[in-house]
mmCIF file of C-alpha atoms in Angstrom:
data_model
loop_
_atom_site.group_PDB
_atom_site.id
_atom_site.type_symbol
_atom_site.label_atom_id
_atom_site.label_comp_id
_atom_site.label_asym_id
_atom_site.label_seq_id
_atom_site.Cartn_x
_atom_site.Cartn_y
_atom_site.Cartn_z
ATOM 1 C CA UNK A 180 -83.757 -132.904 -100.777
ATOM 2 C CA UNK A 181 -85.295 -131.757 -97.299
ATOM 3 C CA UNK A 182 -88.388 -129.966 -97.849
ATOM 4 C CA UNK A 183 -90.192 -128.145 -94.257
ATOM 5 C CA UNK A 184 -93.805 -127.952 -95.186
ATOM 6 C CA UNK A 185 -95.669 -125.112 -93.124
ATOM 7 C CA UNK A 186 -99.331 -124.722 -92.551
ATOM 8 C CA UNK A 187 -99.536 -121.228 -91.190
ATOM 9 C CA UNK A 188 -102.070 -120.110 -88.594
ATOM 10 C CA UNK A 189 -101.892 -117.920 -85.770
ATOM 11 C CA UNK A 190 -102.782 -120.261 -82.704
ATOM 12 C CA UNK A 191 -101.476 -123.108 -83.975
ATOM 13 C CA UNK A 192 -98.645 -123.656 -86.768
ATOM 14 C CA UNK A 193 -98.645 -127.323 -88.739
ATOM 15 C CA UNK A 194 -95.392 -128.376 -89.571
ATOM 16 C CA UNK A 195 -93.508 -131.323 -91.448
ATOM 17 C CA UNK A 196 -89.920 -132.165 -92.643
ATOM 18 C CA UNK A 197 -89.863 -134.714 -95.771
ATOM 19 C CA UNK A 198 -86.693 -136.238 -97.177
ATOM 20 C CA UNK A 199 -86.809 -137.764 -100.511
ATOM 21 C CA UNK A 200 -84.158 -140.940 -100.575
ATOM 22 C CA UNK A 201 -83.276 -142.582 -103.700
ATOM 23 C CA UNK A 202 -87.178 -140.849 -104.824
ATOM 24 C CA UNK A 203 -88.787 -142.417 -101.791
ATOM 25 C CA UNK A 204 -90.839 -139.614 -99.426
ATOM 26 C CA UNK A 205 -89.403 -140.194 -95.911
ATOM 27 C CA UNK A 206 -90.877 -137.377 -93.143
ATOM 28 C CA UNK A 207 -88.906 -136.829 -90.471
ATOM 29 C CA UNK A 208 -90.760 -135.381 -88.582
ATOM 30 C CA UNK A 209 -94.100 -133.555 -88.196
ATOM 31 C CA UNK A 210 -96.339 -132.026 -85.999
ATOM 32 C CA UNK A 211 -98.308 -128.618 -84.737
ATOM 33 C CA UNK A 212 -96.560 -125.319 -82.776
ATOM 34 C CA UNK A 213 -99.450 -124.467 -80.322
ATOM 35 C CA UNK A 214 -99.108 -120.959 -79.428
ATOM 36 C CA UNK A 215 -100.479 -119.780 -75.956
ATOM 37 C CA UNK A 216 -101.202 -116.431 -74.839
ATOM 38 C CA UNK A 217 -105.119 -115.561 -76.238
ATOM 39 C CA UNK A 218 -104.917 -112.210 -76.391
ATOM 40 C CA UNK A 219 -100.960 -111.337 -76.448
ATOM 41 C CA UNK A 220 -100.331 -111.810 -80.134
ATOM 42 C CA UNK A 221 -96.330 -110.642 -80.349
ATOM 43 C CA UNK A 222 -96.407 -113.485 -77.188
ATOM 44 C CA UNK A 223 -97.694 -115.792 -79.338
ATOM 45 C CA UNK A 224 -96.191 -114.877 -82.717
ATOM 46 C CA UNK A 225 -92.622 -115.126 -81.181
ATOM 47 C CA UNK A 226 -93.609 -118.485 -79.924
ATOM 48 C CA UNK A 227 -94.446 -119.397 -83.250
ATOM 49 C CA UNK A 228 -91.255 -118.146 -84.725
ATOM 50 C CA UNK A 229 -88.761 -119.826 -82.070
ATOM 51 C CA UNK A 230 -91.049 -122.965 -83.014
ATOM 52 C CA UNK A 231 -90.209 -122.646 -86.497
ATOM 53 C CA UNK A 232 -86.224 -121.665 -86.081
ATOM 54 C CA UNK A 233 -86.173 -124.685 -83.919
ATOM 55 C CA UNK A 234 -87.366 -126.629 -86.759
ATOM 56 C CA UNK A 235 -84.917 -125.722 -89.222
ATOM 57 C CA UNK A 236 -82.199 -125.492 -86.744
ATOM 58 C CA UNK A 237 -82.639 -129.368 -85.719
ATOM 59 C CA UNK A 238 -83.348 -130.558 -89.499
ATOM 60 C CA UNK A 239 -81.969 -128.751 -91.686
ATOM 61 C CA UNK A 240 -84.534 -128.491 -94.412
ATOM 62 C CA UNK A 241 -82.873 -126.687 -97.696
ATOM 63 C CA UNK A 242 -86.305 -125.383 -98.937
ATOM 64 C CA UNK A 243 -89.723 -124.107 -97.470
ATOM 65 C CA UNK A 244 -93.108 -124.599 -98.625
ATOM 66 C CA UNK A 245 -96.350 -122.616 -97.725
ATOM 67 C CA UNK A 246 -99.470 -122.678 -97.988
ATOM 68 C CA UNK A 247 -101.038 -119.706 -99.867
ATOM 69 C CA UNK A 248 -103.833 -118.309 -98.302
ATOM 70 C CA UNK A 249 -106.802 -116.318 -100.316
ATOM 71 C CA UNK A 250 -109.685 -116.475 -98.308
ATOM 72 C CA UNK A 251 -110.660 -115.218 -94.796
ATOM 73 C CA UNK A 252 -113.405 -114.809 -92.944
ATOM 74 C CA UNK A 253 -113.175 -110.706 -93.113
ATOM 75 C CA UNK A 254 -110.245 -108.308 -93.374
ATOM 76 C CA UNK A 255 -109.591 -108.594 -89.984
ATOM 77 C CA UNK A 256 -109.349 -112.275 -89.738
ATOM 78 C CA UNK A 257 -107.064 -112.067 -92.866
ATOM 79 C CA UNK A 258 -104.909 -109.647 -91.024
ATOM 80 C CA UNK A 259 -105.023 -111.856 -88.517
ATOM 81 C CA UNK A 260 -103.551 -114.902 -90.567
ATOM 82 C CA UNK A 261 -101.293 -112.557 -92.432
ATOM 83 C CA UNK A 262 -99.259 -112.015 -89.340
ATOM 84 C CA UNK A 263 -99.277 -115.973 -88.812
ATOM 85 C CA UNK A 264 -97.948 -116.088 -92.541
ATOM 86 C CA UNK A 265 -95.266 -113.049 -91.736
ATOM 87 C CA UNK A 266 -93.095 -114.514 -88.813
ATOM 88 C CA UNK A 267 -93.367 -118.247 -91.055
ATOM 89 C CA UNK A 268 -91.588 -115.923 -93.925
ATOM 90 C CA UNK A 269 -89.454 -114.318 -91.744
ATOM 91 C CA UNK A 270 -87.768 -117.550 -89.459
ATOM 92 C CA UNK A 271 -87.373 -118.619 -93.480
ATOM 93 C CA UNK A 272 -85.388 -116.293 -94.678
ATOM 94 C CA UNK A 273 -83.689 -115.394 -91.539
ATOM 95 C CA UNK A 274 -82.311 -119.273 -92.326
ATOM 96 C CA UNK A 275 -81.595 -118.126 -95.625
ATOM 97 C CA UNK A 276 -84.087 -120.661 -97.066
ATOM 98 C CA UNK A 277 -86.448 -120.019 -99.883
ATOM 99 C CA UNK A 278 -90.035 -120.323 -99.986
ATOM 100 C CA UNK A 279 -92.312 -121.327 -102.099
ATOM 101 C CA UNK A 280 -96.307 -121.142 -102.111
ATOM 102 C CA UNK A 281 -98.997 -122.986 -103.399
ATOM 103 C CA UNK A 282 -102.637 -122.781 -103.084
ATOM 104 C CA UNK A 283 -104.788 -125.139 -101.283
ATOM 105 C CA UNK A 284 -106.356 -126.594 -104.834
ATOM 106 C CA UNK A 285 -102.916 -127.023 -105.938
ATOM 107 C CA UNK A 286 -102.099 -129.028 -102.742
ATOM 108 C CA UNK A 287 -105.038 -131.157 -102.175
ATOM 109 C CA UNK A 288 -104.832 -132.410 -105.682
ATOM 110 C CA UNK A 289 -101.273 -133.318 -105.585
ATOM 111 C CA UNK A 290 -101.813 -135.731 -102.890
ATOM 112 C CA UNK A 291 -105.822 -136.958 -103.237
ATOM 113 C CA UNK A 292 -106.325 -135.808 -107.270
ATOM 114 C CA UNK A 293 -108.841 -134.079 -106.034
ATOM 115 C CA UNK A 294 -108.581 -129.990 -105.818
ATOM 116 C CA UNK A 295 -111.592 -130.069 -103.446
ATOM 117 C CA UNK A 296 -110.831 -132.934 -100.900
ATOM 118 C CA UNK A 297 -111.909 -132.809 -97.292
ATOM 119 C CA UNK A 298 -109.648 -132.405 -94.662
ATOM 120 C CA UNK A 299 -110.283 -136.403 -93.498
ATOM 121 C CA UNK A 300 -109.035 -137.210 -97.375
ATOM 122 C CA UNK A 301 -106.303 -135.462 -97.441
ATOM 123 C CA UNK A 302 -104.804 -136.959 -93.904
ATOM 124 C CA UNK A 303 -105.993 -140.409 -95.430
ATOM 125 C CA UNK A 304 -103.873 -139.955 -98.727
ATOM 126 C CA UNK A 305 -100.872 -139.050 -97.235
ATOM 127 C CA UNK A 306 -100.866 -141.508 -94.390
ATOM 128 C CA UNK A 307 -101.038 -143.609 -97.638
ATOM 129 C CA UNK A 308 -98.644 -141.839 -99.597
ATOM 130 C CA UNK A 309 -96.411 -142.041 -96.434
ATOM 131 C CA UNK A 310 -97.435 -145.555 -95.711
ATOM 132 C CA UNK A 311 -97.501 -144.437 -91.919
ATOM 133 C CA UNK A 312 -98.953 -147.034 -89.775
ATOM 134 C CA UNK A 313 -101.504 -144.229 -88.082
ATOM 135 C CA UNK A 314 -103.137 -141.249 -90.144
ATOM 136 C CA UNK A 315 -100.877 -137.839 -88.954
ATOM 137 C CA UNK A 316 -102.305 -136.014 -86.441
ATOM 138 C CA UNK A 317 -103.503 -133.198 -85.375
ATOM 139 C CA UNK A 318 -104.930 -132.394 -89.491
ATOM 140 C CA UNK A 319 -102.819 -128.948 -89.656
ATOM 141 C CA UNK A 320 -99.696 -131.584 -89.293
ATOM 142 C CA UNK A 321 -101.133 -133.815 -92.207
ATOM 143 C CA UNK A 322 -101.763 -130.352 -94.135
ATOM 144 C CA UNK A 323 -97.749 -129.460 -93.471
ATOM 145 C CA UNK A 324 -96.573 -133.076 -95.233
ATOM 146 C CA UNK A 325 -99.293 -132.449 -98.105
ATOM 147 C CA UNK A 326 -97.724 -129.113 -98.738
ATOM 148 C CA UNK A 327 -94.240 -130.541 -98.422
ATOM 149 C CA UNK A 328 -94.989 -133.046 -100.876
ATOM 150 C CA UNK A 329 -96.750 -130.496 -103.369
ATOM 151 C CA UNK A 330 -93.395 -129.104 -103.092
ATOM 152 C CA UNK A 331 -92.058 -132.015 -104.295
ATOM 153 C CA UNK A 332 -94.164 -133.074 -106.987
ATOM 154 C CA UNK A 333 -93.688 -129.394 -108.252
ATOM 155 C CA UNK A 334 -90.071 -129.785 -108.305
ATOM 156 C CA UNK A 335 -90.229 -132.743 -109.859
ATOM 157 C CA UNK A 336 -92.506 -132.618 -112.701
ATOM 158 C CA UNK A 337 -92.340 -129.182 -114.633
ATOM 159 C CA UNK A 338 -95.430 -127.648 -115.065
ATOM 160 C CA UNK A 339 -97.159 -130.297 -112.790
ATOM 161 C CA UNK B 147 -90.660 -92.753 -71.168
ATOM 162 C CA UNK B 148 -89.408 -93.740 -74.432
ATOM 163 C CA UNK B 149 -91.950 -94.629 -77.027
ATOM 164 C CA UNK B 150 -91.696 -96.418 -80.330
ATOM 165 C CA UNK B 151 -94.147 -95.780 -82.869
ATOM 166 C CA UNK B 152 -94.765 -97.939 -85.944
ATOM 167 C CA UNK B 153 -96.612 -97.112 -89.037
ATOM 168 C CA UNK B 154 -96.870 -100.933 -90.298
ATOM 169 C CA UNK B 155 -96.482 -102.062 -94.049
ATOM 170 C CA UNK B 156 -95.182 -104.446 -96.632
ATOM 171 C CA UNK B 157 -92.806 -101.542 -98.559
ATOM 172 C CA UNK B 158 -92.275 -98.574 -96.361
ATOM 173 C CA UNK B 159 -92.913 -98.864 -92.646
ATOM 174 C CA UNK B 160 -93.036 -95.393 -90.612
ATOM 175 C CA UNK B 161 -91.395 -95.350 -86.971
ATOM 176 C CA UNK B 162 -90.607 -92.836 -84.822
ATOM 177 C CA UNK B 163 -89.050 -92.982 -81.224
ATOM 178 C CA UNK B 164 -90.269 -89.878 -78.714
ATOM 179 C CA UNK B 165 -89.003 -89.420 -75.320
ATOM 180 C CA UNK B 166 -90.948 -87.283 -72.734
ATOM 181 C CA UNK B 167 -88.462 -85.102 -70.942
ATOM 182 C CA UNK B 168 -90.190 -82.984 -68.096
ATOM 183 C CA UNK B 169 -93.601 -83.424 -69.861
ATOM 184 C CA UNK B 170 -92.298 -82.397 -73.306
ATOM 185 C CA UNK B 171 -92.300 -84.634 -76.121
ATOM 186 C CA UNK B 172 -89.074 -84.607 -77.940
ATOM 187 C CA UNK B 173 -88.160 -86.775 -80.975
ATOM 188 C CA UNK B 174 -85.524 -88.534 -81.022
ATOM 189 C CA UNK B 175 -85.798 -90.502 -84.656
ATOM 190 C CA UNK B 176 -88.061 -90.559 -87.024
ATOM 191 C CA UNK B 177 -87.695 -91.808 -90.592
ATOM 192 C CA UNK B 178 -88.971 -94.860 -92.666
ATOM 193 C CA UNK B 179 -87.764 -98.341 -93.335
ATOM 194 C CA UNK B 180 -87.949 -99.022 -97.233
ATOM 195 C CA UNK B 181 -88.072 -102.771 -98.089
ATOM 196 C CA UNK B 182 -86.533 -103.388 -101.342
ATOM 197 C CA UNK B 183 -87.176 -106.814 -103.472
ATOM 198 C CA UNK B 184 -90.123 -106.289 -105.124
ATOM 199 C CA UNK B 185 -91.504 -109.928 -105.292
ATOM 200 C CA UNK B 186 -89.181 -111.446 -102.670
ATOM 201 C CA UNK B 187 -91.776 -111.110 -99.703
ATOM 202 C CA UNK B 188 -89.868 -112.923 -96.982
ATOM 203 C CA UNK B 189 -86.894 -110.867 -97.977
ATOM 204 C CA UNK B 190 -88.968 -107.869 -97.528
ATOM 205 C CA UNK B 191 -89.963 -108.622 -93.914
ATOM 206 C CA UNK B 192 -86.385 -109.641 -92.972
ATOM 207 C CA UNK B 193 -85.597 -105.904 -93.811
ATOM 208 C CA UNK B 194 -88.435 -104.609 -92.086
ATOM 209 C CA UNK B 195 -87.862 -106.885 -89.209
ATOM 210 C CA UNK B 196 -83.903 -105.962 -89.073
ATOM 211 C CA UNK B 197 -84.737 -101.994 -89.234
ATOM 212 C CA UNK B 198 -87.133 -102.176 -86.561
ATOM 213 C CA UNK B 199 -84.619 -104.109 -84.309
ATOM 214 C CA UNK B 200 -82.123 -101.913 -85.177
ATOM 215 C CA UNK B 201 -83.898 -98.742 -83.739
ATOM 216 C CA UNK B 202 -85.085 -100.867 -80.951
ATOM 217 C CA UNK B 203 -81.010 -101.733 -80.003
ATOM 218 C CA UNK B 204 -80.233 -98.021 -80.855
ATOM 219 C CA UNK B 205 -83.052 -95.899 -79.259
ATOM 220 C CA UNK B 206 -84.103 -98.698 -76.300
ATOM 221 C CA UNK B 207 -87.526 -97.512 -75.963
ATOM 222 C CA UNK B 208 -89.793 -98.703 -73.334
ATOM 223 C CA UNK B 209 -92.874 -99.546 -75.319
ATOM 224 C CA UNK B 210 -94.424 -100.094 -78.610
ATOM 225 C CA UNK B 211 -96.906 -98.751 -80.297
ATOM 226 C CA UNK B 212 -98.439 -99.727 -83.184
ATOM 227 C CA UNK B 213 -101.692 -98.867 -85.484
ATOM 228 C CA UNK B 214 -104.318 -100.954 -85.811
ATOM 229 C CA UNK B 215 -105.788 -101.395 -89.161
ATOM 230 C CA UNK B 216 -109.339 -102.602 -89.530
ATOM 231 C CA UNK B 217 -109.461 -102.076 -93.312
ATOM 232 C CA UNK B 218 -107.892 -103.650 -96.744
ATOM 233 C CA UNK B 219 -108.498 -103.175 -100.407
ATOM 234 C CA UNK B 220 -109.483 -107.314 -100.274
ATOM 235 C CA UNK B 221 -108.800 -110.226 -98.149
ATOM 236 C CA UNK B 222 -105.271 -110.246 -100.262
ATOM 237 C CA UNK B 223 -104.021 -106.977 -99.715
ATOM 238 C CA UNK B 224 -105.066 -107.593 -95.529
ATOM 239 C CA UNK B 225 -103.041 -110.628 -95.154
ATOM 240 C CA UNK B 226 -99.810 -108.726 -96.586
ATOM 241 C CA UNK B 227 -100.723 -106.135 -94.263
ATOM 242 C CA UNK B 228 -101.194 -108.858 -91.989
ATOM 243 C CA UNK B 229 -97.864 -110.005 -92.980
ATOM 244 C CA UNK B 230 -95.607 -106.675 -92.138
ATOM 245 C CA UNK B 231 -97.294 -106.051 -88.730
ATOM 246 C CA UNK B 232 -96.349 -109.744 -87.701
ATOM 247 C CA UNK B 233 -92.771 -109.313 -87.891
ATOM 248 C CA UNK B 234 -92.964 -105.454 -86.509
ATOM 249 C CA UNK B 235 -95.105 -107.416 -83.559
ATOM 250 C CA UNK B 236 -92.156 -110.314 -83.496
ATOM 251 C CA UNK B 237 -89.579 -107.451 -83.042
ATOM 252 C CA UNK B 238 -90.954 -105.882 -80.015
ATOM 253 C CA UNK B 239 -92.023 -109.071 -78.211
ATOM 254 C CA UNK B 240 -88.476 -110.536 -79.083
ATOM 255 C CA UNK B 241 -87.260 -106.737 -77.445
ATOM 256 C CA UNK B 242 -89.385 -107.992 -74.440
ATOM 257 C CA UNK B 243 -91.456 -104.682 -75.119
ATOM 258 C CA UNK B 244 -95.190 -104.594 -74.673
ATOM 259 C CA UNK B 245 -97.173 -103.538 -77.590
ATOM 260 C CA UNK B 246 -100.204 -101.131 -77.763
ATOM 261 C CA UNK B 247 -102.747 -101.008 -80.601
ATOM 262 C CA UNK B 248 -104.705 -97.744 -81.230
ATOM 263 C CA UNK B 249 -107.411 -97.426 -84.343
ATOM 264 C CA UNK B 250 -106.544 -95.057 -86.929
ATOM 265 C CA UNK B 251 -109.596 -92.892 -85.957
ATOM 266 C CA UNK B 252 -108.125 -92.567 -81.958
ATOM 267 C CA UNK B 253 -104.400 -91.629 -83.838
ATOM 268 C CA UNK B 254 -105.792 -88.741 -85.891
ATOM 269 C CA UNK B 255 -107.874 -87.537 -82.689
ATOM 270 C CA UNK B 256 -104.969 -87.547 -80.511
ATOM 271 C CA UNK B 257 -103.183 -84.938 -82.831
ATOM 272 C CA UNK B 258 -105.267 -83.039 -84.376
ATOM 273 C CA UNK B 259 -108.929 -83.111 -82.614
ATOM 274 C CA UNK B 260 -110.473 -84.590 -86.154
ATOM 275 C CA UNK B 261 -110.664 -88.634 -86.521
ATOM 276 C CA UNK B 262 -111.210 -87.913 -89.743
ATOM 277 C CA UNK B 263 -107.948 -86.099 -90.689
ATOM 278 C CA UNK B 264 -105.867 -85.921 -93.859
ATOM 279 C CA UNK B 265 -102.440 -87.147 -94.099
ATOM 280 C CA UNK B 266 -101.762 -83.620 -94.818
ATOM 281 C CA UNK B 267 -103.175 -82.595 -91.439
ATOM 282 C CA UNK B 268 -101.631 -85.192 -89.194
ATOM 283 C CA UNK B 269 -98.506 -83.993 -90.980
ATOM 284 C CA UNK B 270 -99.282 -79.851 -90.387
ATOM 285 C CA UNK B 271 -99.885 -81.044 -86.704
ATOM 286 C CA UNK B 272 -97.261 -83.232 -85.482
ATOM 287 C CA UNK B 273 -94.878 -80.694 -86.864
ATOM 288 C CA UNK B 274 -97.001 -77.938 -84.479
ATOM 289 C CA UNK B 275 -96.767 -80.551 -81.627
ATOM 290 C CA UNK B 276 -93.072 -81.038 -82.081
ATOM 291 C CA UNK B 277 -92.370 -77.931 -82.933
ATOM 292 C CA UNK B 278 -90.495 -78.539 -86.201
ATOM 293 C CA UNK B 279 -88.827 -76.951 -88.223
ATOM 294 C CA UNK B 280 -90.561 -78.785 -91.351
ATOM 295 C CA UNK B 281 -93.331 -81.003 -91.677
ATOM 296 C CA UNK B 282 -91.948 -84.753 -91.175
ATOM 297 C CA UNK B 283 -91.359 -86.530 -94.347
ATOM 298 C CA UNK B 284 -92.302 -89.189 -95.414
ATOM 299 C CA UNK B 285 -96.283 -89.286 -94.288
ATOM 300 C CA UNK B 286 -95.575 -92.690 -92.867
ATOM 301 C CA UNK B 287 -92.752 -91.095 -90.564
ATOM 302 C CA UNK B 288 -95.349 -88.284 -89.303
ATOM 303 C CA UNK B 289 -98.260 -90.997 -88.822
ATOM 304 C CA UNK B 290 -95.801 -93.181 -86.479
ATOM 305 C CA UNK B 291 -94.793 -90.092 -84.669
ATOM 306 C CA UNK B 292 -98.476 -89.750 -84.734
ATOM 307 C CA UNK B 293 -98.746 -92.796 -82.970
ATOM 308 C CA UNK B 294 -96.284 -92.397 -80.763
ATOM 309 C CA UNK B 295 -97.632 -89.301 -79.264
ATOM 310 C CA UNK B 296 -101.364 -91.043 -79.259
ATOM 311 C CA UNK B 297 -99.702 -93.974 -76.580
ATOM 312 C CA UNK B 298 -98.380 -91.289 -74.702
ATOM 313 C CA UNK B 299 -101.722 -89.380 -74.514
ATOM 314 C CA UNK B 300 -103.374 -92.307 -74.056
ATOM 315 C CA UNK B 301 -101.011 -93.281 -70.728
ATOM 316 C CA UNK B 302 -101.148 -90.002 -69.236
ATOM 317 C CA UNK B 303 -105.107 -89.410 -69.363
ATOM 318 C CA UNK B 304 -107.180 -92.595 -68.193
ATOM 319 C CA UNK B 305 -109.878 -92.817 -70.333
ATOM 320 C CA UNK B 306 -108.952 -90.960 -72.934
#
């Protein structure tokens, strides 16, 4: 199973592939979409989606998972993030792949145990989980391989 | 000039594509997008993303433009409007068309002197502008044509 984990913004875009082999969690790769272009949002929301389609083009996840997103600073930030969310959904199922979401609680806990880790924990656990020799970087790319392997755990354990 | 007008939204998104021929304003499509699959949200925006580039490929307008919403029932509601106007954004910046954002307020000005106009208004009005034979159906239809005629307004009278 290839899972693409996605940490939606609107500047920049977290992302991760995992592969589980023989139930072992191997990313392949991970990183952040930077979108330029301040104030030109289509600019910068295309970028984002030809970041994304590259993604899956290259490897091939067969599922997408997302972080769900219930707070914002005010309705016009949310908006803001919303249209992030939207081109993330659309480069998705323009692949034909489905996606699933799960809230940050959901995710933190399934990689620290802890609904309400910091951001530093959560990059610690999975460079643990991962056994990577250097914690992932920048912390929206750790986010994407904690919500990949929420994904997993999900998938794996009914009613996890 | 060839404008596109969008009425943005997660369900039913408005457009409407005007063409000013010796000063006049003529219509040249107008109509809404329905998204079907209720709970299926990236499904939904790959309808609303595939209409929109469909009347783009069709009608080849010039520019985009596009209403900007300030307000949501709660941060939940904004980013699924958020959502919709990210792939309506994607599918003029992928059309290499600039996009223009007018407030709600400015939209219901441009048609009918009142920022503070009904639906029903913007409706009686547009079809007075356009001289129509019958109001525009559905209200999202009449607010993008609304729209529409608000960028071209907007181009022809600095400052306006």
């Amino acid at each position: 199973m290839r899972i693409l984990g996605i940490d939606p913004g609107t500047k920049v875009v977290g992302y991760a592939v995992i592969e589980i082999i023989q139930g072992k969690i191997v990313p392949q790769i991970y990183g952040a979409i930077r979108a330029s272009g301040k104030e030109n949002i289509p600019e910068r929301l295309k970028q984002i989606y030809q970041g994304i389609t590259e993604i899956i083009q290259k490897y091939h996840p067969e599922v997408v998972a997302i972080e769900k997103v219930f707070c914002g600073k005010n309705i016009q930030s949310a908006i803001r993030i919303g249209e992030g969310r939207g081109v993330a959904f659309l480069a998705s199922a323009n692949a034909g792949l489905a996606v699933h979401e799960y809230d940050a609680t959901r995710i933190k806990k399934s990689v620290s145990g802890i609904g309400s880790a910091q951001k530093y924990q959560v990059q610690s656990m999975v460079q643990a989980i991962l056994k990577l020799p250097v914690q992932p970087e920048p912390a929206d790319a750790a986010d994407a391989l904690a919500i990949a392997i929420c994904h997993y755990q999900h998938s794996c354990i009914p009613h996890f």
